[in-house]
mmCIF file of C-alpha atoms in Angstrom:
data_model
loop_
_atom_site.group_PDB
_atom_site.id
_atom_site.type_symbol
_atom_site.label_atom_id
_atom_site.label_comp_id
_atom_site.label_asym_id
_atom_site.label_seq_id
_atom_site.Cartn_x
_atom_site.Cartn_y
_atom_site.Cartn_z
ATOM 1 C CA MET A 1 -3.051 98.725 -82.544
ATOM 2 C CA ASP A 2 -6.332 100.370 -81.240
ATOM 3 C CA VAL A 3 -8.630 97.918 -79.395
ATOM 4 C CA ILE A 4 -11.791 98.439 -77.744
ATOM 5 C CA HIS A 5 -13.421 95.500 -74.896
ATOM 6 C CA VAL A 6 -16.924 94.516 -75.375
ATOM 7 C CA ARG A 7 -17.954 92.641 -72.204
ATOM 8 C CA ALA A 8 -21.584 91.836 -72.328
ATOM 9 C CA VAL A 9 -24.223 89.375 -70.478
ATOM 10 C CA SER A 10 -26.500 87.650 -73.128
ATOM 11 C CA PRO A 11 -29.843 85.868 -72.183
ATOM 12 C CA PRO A 12 -28.947 82.112 -72.472
ATOM 13 C CA GLU A 13 -31.862 82.159 -75.071
ATOM 14 C CA LEU A 14 -29.451 84.760 -77.471
ATOM 15 C CA THR A 15 -26.175 83.500 -76.924
ATOM 16 C CA GLU A 16 -26.057 80.870 -79.881
ATOM 17 C CA ARG A 17 -27.227 84.116 -81.842
ATOM 18 C CA VAL A 18 -24.625 86.087 -80.811
ATOM 19 C CA GLU A 19 -21.455 84.138 -81.203
ATOM 20 C CA GLU A 20 -22.236 82.783 -83.831
ATOM 21 C CA PHE A 21 -22.517 86.593 -84.907
ATOM 22 C CA LEU A 22 -19.116 87.313 -83.426
ATOM 23 C CA ALA A 23 -17.735 84.440 -83.720
ATOM 24 C CA GLY A 24 -18.339 85.499 -87.778
ATOM 25 C CA ASP A 25 -16.336 88.759 -88.134
ATOM 26 C CA PRO A 26 -12.646 88.640 -88.811
ATOM 27 C CA TYR A 27 -12.643 91.998 -87.071
ATOM 28 C CA VAL A 28 -13.607 90.254 -83.920
ATOM 29 C CA LEU A 29 -10.818 88.605 -81.440
ATOM 30 C CA ASN A 30 -10.491 86.908 -78.183
ATOM 31 C CA LEU A 31 -13.670 85.285 -77.900
ATOM 32 C CA ILE A 32 -14.700 84.225 -74.436
ATOM 33 C CA VAL A 33 -17.828 82.209 -74.063
ATOM 34 C CA SER A 34 -19.644 81.654 -70.553
ATOM 35 C CA ARG A 35 -22.471 79.239 -69.465
ATOM 36 C CA GLY A 36 -24.386 80.812 -66.960
ATOM 37 C CA ALA A 37 -21.582 82.728 -65.357
ATOM 38 C CA ALA A 38 -23.383 86.348 -65.180
ATOM 39 C CA ARG A 39 -25.445 87.412 -62.089
ATOM 40 C CA SER A 40 -27.264 91.037 -62.407
ATOM 41 C CA PRO A 41 -28.849 90.428 -64.627
ATOM 42 C CA ASP A 42 -27.824 86.951 -64.830
ATOM 43 C CA GLY A 43 -27.399 85.178 -68.120
ATOM 44 C CA ASP A 44 -24.154 84.368 -70.341
ATOM 45 C CA SER A 45 -20.673 85.846 -69.865
ATOM 46 C CA VAL A 46 -19.621 87.122 -73.275
ATOM 47 C CA ALA A 47 -16.164 88.717 -73.855
ATOM 48 C CA CYS A 48 -13.918 89.747 -77.044
ATOM 49 C CA ASP A 49 -11.739 92.434 -78.169
ATOM 50 C CA VAL A 50 -12.803 94.096 -81.396
ATOM 51 C CA LEU A 51 -10.626 96.142 -83.514
ATOM 52 C CA ALA A 52 -11.464 99.742 -82.755
ATOM 53 C CA GLY A 53 -11.834 100.007 -86.606
ATOM 54 C CA ALA A 54 -14.520 97.767 -87.376
ATOM 55 C CA ALA A 55 -16.506 98.077 -83.915
ATOM 56 C CA ASN A 56 -18.997 100.507 -84.872
ATOM 57 C CA GLU A 57 -20.194 97.687 -86.886
ATOM 58 C CA VAL A 58 -20.068 94.527 -84.331
ATOM 59 C CA LEU A 59 -21.455 97.533 -81.641
ATOM 60 C CA ARG A 60 -24.473 97.881 -84.271
ATOM 61 C CA GLY A 61 -25.008 94.104 -84.960
ATOM 62 C CA LEU A 62 -25.198 93.522 -81.015
ATOM 63 C CA ARG A 63 -27.581 96.141 -80.572
ATOM 64 C CA ASP A 64 -29.370 94.820 -83.333
ATOM 65 C CA LEU A 65 -29.651 91.735 -81.305
ATOM 66 C CA ARG A 66 -31.512 94.022 -78.268
ATOM 67 C CA VAL A 67 -28.200 92.521 -75.991
ATOM 68 C CA ASP A 68 -27.732 96.157 -74.622
ATOM 69 C CA VAL A 69 -31.588 95.891 -73.914
ATOM 70 C CA ASP A 70 -32.510 92.509 -73.282
ATOM 71 C CA GLY A 71 -29.233 92.143 -71.653
ATOM 72 C CA SER A 72 -26.380 94.148 -70.623
ATOM 73 C CA LEU A 73 -23.345 95.579 -72.955
ATOM 74 C CA VAL A 74 -20.533 97.669 -71.337
ATOM 75 C CA ILE A 75 -17.400 98.543 -73.880
ATOM 76 C CA GLN A 76 -13.919 99.822 -71.885
ATOM 77 C CA PRO A 77 -10.712 101.472 -74.330
ATOM 78 C CA VAL A 78 -7.820 98.805 -74.126
ATOM 79 C CA ASP A 79 -4.183 101.312 -73.727
ATOM 80 C CA MET A 80 -1.973 98.085 -74.814
ATOM 81 C CA ALA A 81 -2.169 95.248 -77.215
ATOM 82 C CA PHE A 82 0.530 92.696 -77.970
ATOM 83 C CA PRO A 83 -0.771 91.994 -81.444
ATOM 84 C CA GLY A 84 -0.652 88.735 -82.948
ATOM 85 C CA ARG A 85 -0.305 87.166 -86.055
ATOM 86 C CA ALA A 86 -4.076 87.282 -86.205
ATOM 87 C CA SER A 87 -5.764 90.904 -85.223
ATOM 88 C CA GLU A 88 -2.420 92.168 -87.368
ATOM 89 C CA ALA A 89 -3.997 90.111 -90.466
ATOM 90 C CA ALA A 90 -7.265 91.692 -89.573
ATOM 91 C CA SER A 91 -5.509 95.026 -89.137
ATOM 92 C CA ARG A 92 -3.960 94.741 -92.602
ATOM 93 C CA ARG A 93 -7.326 94.620 -93.985
ATOM 94 C CA LEU A 94 -9.028 97.304 -92.360
ATOM 95 C CA GLY A 95 -6.774 99.335 -94.166
ATOM 96 C CA ALA A 96 -8.093 103.311 -94.148
ATOM 97 C CA LEU A 97 -11.312 102.436 -91.264
ATOM 98 C CA THR A 98 -8.532 101.662 -88.690
ATOM 99 C CA GLY A 99 -8.402 105.420 -87.448
ATOM 100 C CA ALA A 100 -12.556 105.562 -87.912
ATOM 101 C CA PRO A 101 -13.705 106.218 -84.177
ATOM 102 C CA VAL A 102 -15.799 104.565 -82.464
ATOM 103 C CA TRP A 103 -19.361 106.675 -82.293
ATOM 104 C CA GLU A 104 -20.446 105.090 -79.025
ATOM 105 C CA GLN A 105 -17.539 105.997 -77.581
ATOM 106 C CA VAL A 106 -17.723 109.850 -78.789
ATOM 107 C CA GLU A 107 -21.414 110.255 -77.879
ATOM 108 C CA ALA A 108 -20.698 108.827 -74.280
ATOM 109 C CA ARG A 109 -17.641 111.687 -73.641
ATOM 110 C CA ILE A 110 -20.111 114.177 -75.484
ATOM 111 C CA ARG A 111 -22.684 112.994 -72.676
ATOM 112 C CA SER A 112 -20.107 112.795 -69.994
ATOM 113 C CA GLY A 113 -19.625 116.521 -70.956
ATOM 114 C CA GLY A 114 -23.712 118.032 -70.715
ATOM 115 C CA ARG A 115 -23.900 116.057 -66.954
ATOM 116 C CA TYR A 116 -25.275 119.416 -65.189
ATOM 117 C CA ALA A 117 -24.563 118.984 -61.544
ATOM 118 C CA PRO A 118 -24.104 122.438 -59.186
ATOM 119 C CA SER A 119 -20.423 122.151 -60.442
ATOM 120 C CA PHE A 120 -21.164 123.109 -63.351
ATOM 121 C CA TYR A 121 -22.250 126.754 -62.957
ATOM 122 C CA LEU A 122 -19.801 127.221 -60.385
ATOM 123 C CA TYR A 123 -17.531 126.562 -62.836
ATOM 124 C CA LEU A 124 -18.944 128.693 -64.715
ATOM 125 C CA VAL A 125 -19.269 131.586 -61.828
ATOM 126 C CA VAL A 126 -15.609 131.224 -60.905
ATOM 127 C CA ALA A 127 -14.102 131.451 -64.411
ATOM 128 C CA GLY A 128 -16.648 134.239 -65.052
ATOM 129 C CA LEU A 129 -15.150 136.173 -61.580
ATOM 130 C CA ILE A 130 -11.730 135.459 -63.236
ATOM 131 C CA GLY A 131 -12.544 137.121 -66.514
ATOM 132 C CA SER A 132 -13.847 139.889 -64.774
ATOM 133 C CA VAL A 133 -10.883 140.162 -62.779
ATOM 134 C CA GLY A 134 -8.309 140.214 -66.404
ATOM 135 C CA ILE A 135 -10.055 142.781 -68.006
ATOM 136 C CA VAL A 136 -9.832 145.526 -65.309
ATOM 137 C CA THR A 137 -6.085 144.572 -64.596
ATOM 138 C CA ASN A 138 -5.598 144.098 -68.492
ATOM 139 C CA SER A 139 -4.010 140.400 -67.813
ATOM 140 C CA GLN A 140 -4.067 138.636 -70.513
ATOM 141 C CA ILE A 141 -3.515 135.737 -68.896
ATOM 142 C CA LEU A 142 -6.317 135.726 -66.442
ATOM 143 C CA ILE A 143 -8.065 135.702 -69.257
ATOM 144 C CA VAL A 144 -6.388 132.461 -70.523
ATOM 145 C CA GLY A 145 -7.179 131.130 -67.456
ATOM 146 C CA ALA A 146 -10.923 132.126 -67.443
ATOM 147 C CA MET A 147 -11.307 129.862 -70.698
ATOM 148 C CA VAL A 148 -9.775 126.976 -69.086
ATOM 149 C CA VAL A 149 -11.643 126.727 -65.995
ATOM 150 C CA GLY A 150 -15.193 127.004 -67.904
ATOM 151 C CA PRO A 151 -17.182 124.186 -68.656
ATOM 152 C CA GLU A 152 -19.855 125.289 -70.860
ATOM 153 C CA TYR A 153 -18.261 123.568 -74.103
ATOM 154 C CA GLY A 154 -19.274 120.612 -72.571
ATOM 155 C CA ALA A 155 -22.627 122.128 -72.631
ATOM 156 C CA ILE A 156 -22.344 123.245 -76.260
ATOM 157 C CA VAL A 157 -21.538 120.154 -77.870
ATOM 158 C CA SER A 158 -24.399 118.398 -76.307
ATOM 159 C CA VAL A 159 -26.689 120.656 -77.938
ATOM 160 C CA ALA A 160 -25.018 120.184 -81.160
ATOM 161 C CA LEU A 161 -25.156 115.829 -80.744
ATOM 162 C CA GLY A 162 -29.090 116.406 -80.102
ATOM 163 C CA ILE A 163 -29.220 118.217 -82.732
ATOM 164 C CA ASP A 164 -27.104 115.890 -84.697
ATOM 165 C CA ARG A 165 -29.489 113.589 -83.207
ATOM 166 C CA ARG A 166 -32.659 114.901 -83.752
ATOM 167 C CA ASP A 167 -33.005 114.634 -79.297
ATOM 168 C CA GLY A 168 -34.644 117.355 -78.394
ATOM 169 C CA GLY A 169 -34.296 116.850 -74.747
ATOM 170 C CA MET A 170 -30.894 116.845 -75.100
ATOM 171 C CA ALA A 171 -30.781 119.844 -77.028
ATOM 172 C CA HIS A 172 -33.191 121.626 -74.642
ATOM 173 C CA ARG A 173 -31.149 120.547 -71.611
ATOM 174 C CA GLY A 174 -27.944 122.027 -72.588
ATOM 175 C CA LEU A 175 -29.625 125.564 -73.798
ATOM 176 C CA ASN A 176 -31.136 126.109 -70.021
ATOM 177 C CA ALA A 177 -28.083 124.875 -68.828
ATOM 178 C CA LEU A 178 -26.006 127.153 -71.188
ATOM 179 C CA PHE A 179 -28.545 130.529 -70.027
ATOM 180 C CA LYS A 180 -29.008 129.649 -66.695
ATOM 181 C CA GLY A 181 -25.385 129.733 -66.196
ATOM 182 C CA PHE A 182 -24.449 132.674 -68.546
ATOM 183 C CA LEU A 183 -27.380 134.149 -66.403
ATOM 184 C CA LEU A 184 -26.042 133.184 -63.278
ATOM 185 C CA THR A 185 -22.539 134.294 -64.493
ATOM 186 C CA ILE A 186 -23.313 137.620 -65.806
ATOM 187 C CA THR A 187 -25.214 138.227 -62.806
ATOM 188 C CA VAL A 188 -22.402 137.428 -60.091
ATOM 189 C CA THR A 189 -19.856 138.969 -61.864
ATOM 190 C CA PHE A 190 -21.662 142.547 -62.419
ATOM 191 C CA LEU A 191 -22.534 142.200 -58.401
ATOM 192 C CA PHE A 192 -18.156 141.393 -58.412
ATOM 193 C CA SER A 193 -17.837 144.059 -60.706
ATOM 194 C CA LEU A 194 -19.616 147.105 -58.543
ATOM 195 C CA LEU A 195 -17.724 146.009 -55.851
ATOM 196 C CA ILE A 196 -14.341 146.703 -58.012
ATOM 197 C CA ARG A 197 -15.286 150.422 -59.026
ATOM 198 C CA GLY A 198 -16.822 150.989 -55.644
ATOM 199 C CA PHE A 199 -13.713 150.626 -54.166
ATOM 200 C CA GLY A 200 -11.726 151.325 -57.086
ATOM 201 C CA PHE A 201 -9.778 148.284 -57.205
ATOM 202 C CA GLU A 202 -9.368 148.450 -61.317
ATOM 203 C CA SER A 203 -6.026 149.008 -62.882
ATOM 204 C CA ARG A 204 -4.801 152.606 -63.474
ATOM 205 C CA ALA A 205 -5.153 152.093 -67.259
ATOM 206 C CA PHE A 206 -8.320 150.996 -66.939
ATOM 207 C CA LYS A 207 -9.780 153.434 -65.886
ATOM 208 C CA GLN A 208 -7.832 155.972 -67.835
ATOM 209 C CA GLY A 209 -9.750 153.858 -70.748
ATOM 210 C CA LEU A 210 -6.902 152.231 -71.991
ATOM 211 C CA ARG A 211 -8.157 148.761 -72.508
ATOM 212 C CA PRO A 212 -6.545 146.852 -74.778
ATOM 213 C CA VAL A 213 -8.372 142.846 -73.502
ATOM 214 C CA SER A 214 -11.618 144.526 -72.891
ATOM 215 C CA ASP A 215 -11.656 145.814 -76.694
ATOM 216 C CA LEU A 216 -11.175 142.689 -77.913
ATOM 217 C CA ILE A 217 -13.413 140.902 -76.395
ATOM 218 C CA ASN A 218 -16.447 143.196 -77.181
ATOM 219 C CA THR A 219 -15.652 144.210 -80.657
ATOM 220 C CA PRO A 220 -16.944 141.170 -82.801
ATOM 221 C CA ASN A 221 -16.011 141.330 -86.396
ATOM 222 C CA PHE A 222 -15.667 139.028 -89.089
ATOM 223 C CA PHE A 223 -13.018 137.422 -86.925
ATOM 224 C CA SER A 224 -14.836 136.222 -84.127
ATOM 225 C CA PHE A 225 -17.125 134.382 -86.178
ATOM 226 C CA ALA A 226 -13.612 132.537 -88.248
ATOM 227 C CA VAL A 227 -12.078 131.885 -85.153
ATOM 228 C CA ALA A 228 -15.747 130.333 -83.224
ATOM 229 C CA ALA A 229 -16.350 128.164 -86.892
ATOM 230 C CA LEU A 230 -12.292 126.724 -86.738
ATOM 231 C CA ALA A 231 -12.464 126.214 -83.352
ATOM 232 C CA GLY A 232 -15.625 124.435 -83.572
ATOM 233 C CA VAL A 233 -14.491 121.907 -86.474
ATOM 234 C CA VAL A 234 -11.132 120.600 -84.186
ATOM 235 C CA GLY A 235 -13.643 120.571 -80.997
ATOM 236 C CA ILE A 236 -15.613 117.734 -82.564
ATOM 237 C CA VAL A 237 -11.862 116.332 -84.515
ATOM 238 C CA SER A 238 -10.876 116.265 -80.867
ATOM 239 C CA LEU A 239 -13.470 114.543 -79.096
ATOM 240 C CA THR A 240 -13.321 111.821 -81.857
ATOM 241 C CA GLU A 241 -10.620 111.264 -81.030
ATOM 242 C CA ALA A 242 -9.733 112.232 -77.446
ATOM 243 C CA ARG A 243 -7.130 114.293 -78.164
ATOM 244 C CA THR A 244 -7.189 116.266 -75.527
ATOM 245 C CA SER A 245 -4.798 118.512 -76.471
ATOM 246 C CA ALA A 246 -6.283 119.904 -78.731
ATOM 247 C CA LEU A 247 -9.473 120.286 -76.829
ATOM 248 C CA LEU A 248 -7.722 122.414 -74.191
ATOM 249 C CA GLY A 249 -7.048 124.592 -77.924
ATOM 250 C CA VAL A 250 -10.234 125.100 -78.387
ATOM 251 C CA PHE A 251 -11.249 126.085 -74.456
ATOM 252 C CA ILE A 252 -8.537 129.281 -74.848
ATOM 253 C CA SER A 253 -9.710 130.439 -78.436
ATOM 254 C CA VAL A 254 -13.504 131.073 -78.480
ATOM 255 C CA THR A 255 -14.590 134.099 -76.537
ATOM 256 C CA THR A 256 -17.575 132.782 -74.387
ATOM 257 C CA ILE A 257 -16.681 133.096 -70.561
ATOM 258 C CA PRO A 258 -14.357 135.852 -71.523
ATOM 259 C CA ALA A 259 -17.546 137.709 -73.177
ATOM 260 C CA ALA A 260 -19.674 136.611 -70.393
ATOM 261 C CA ALA A 261 -17.417 138.359 -68.120
ATOM 262 C CA ALA A 262 -17.461 141.755 -70.454
ATOM 263 C CA ILE A 263 -20.691 141.741 -70.774
ATOM 264 C CA SER A 264 -21.161 142.208 -66.207
ATOM 265 C CA VAL A 265 -17.865 144.523 -66.130
ATOM 266 C CA SER A 266 -19.062 147.224 -69.090
ATOM 267 C CA THR A 267 -22.434 147.414 -67.083
ATOM 268 C CA ALA A 268 -21.130 147.886 -64.129
ATOM 269 C CA PHE A 269 -18.608 150.391 -65.074
ATOM 270 C CA SER A 270 -21.733 151.947 -67.017
ATOM 271 C CA SER A 271 -20.100 151.553 -70.994
ATOM 272 C CA TRP A 272 -23.554 150.286 -72.351
ATOM 273 C CA SER A 273 -22.112 150.281 -76.197
ATOM 274 C CA GLU A 274 -18.413 147.843 -75.031
ATOM 275 C CA ALA A 275 -21.464 145.824 -72.990
ATOM 276 C CA TRP A 276 -23.446 145.121 -76.263
ATOM 277 C CA GLY A 277 -20.888 144.592 -77.986
ATOM 278 C CA SER A 278 -19.637 142.271 -75.533
ATOM 279 C CA LEU A 279 -23.217 140.530 -75.730
ATOM 280 C CA ILE A 280 -23.286 139.648 -79.322
ATOM 281 C CA GLN A 281 -19.757 138.492 -79.113
ATOM 282 C CA LEU A 282 -21.101 135.679 -76.210
ATOM 283 C CA LEU A 283 -24.595 134.741 -78.735
ATOM 284 C CA VAL A 284 -22.362 134.606 -81.802
ATOM 285 C CA ASN A 285 -19.806 132.552 -80.461
ATOM 286 C CA ILE A 286 -22.249 129.620 -78.648
ATOM 287 C CA ALA A 287 -24.506 130.101 -81.874
ATOM 288 C CA VAL A 288 -21.382 129.635 -84.471
ATOM 289 C CA LEU A 289 -20.239 126.403 -82.454
ATOM 290 C CA ILE A 290 -23.710 124.780 -81.642
ATOM 291 C CA THR A 291 -23.814 125.093 -85.344
ATOM 292 C CA VAL A 292 -20.772 124.087 -86.428
ATOM 293 C CA GLY A 293 -20.576 121.113 -84.293
ATOM 294 C CA ALA A 294 -23.985 119.567 -85.243
ATOM 295 C CA LEU A 295 -22.163 120.414 -89.099
ATOM 296 C CA ALA A 296 -19.420 118.911 -88.175
ATOM 297 C CA LEU A 297 -20.519 115.894 -86.553
ATOM 298 C CA ARG A 298 -22.918 114.906 -89.166
ATOM 299 C CA SER A 299 -20.207 115.601 -91.624
ATOM 300 C CA GLN A 300 -17.444 112.761 -89.453
ATOM 301 C CA ARG A 301 -20.062 109.811 -89.768
ATOM 302 C CA ALA A 302 -20.506 110.371 -93.513
ATOM 303 C CA ILE A 303 -16.961 110.428 -94.568
ATOM 304 C CA TRP A 304 -15.884 108.138 -92.662
ATOM 305 C CA ARG A 305 -19.234 105.456 -93.967
ATOM 306 C CA HIS A 306 -17.647 106.871 -97.332
ATOM 307 C CA VAL A 307 -13.871 105.446 -96.482
ATOM 308 C CA GLY A 308 -16.083 102.455 -95.472
ATOM 309 C CA ARG A 309 -17.912 101.319 -98.549
ATOM 310 C CA LYS A 310 -14.888 102.438 -100.118
ATOM 311 C CA GLN A 311 -13.005 99.470 -98.640
ATOM 312 C CA GLU A 312 -15.393 97.207 -98.453
ATOM 313 C CA ALA A 313 -15.039 97.237 -102.975
ATOM 314 C CA ARG A 314 -11.257 96.970 -102.212
ATOM 315 C CA SER A 315 -11.857 93.660 -100.025
ATOM 316 C CA GLY A 316 -15.305 92.239 -101.776
#
């Protein structure tokens, strides 16, 4: 049974309304109210467990009461819960809504990936360097490794959430981080590729023009678009359901980091058509991931709202 734990600090003048709201919801369990127990901010401590499928409505109600503004509101996932009779009955009433995502948690996960500390740019550069070695040595394993190291998907999904929420600041910060990050990555990787060319470190096959790995990266086509679109859908679904294994699959299926590395390597080796193809590949993948991500977020919300209305009609 999926449950979240909610902790709130309520101003004394608001506590009665909060308690009444929570006590009247059949999907709220284990409600505890401690008057005057909270400090910083001062107020009444309120704690409860909520069935995850009903959490969106409960959290919306608490925010309508301005608990998150005048007091504080904390949400915690519960790893294990032993259901009693009351929670089992409430879970049966939820029906299909049992599997509904908690959107506050989903957006918190996306926002955590949209923090652009210096390590974000470091990971991008290191991923680009690994990708360049994979290209000049025709090593698909290194290309996959570069995809896993790259942190760019967090920024891409943050832009998608900014578009979905009409939050221009979030979208702008994500696009700015992507632009600066990839520009830095391409520059550093280009200098590294010049070093490889100068010392003749590239593989013999690469030197002779046999470049199966780079050829896959610098030739954008219908399949590039299709894979990016499918990966965008799976990425959003995996974030809403907290499935890290599926999200890892997204990292290693879209050629953003390899395309950036291919731009640098192709430019360093004066392969201008390949560099142009890699640039198009990079831009297409980022644009498709952002667009599909925003559409997938909006579609999932609409689908779960529809499920909620049908469930209400059945139980009403």
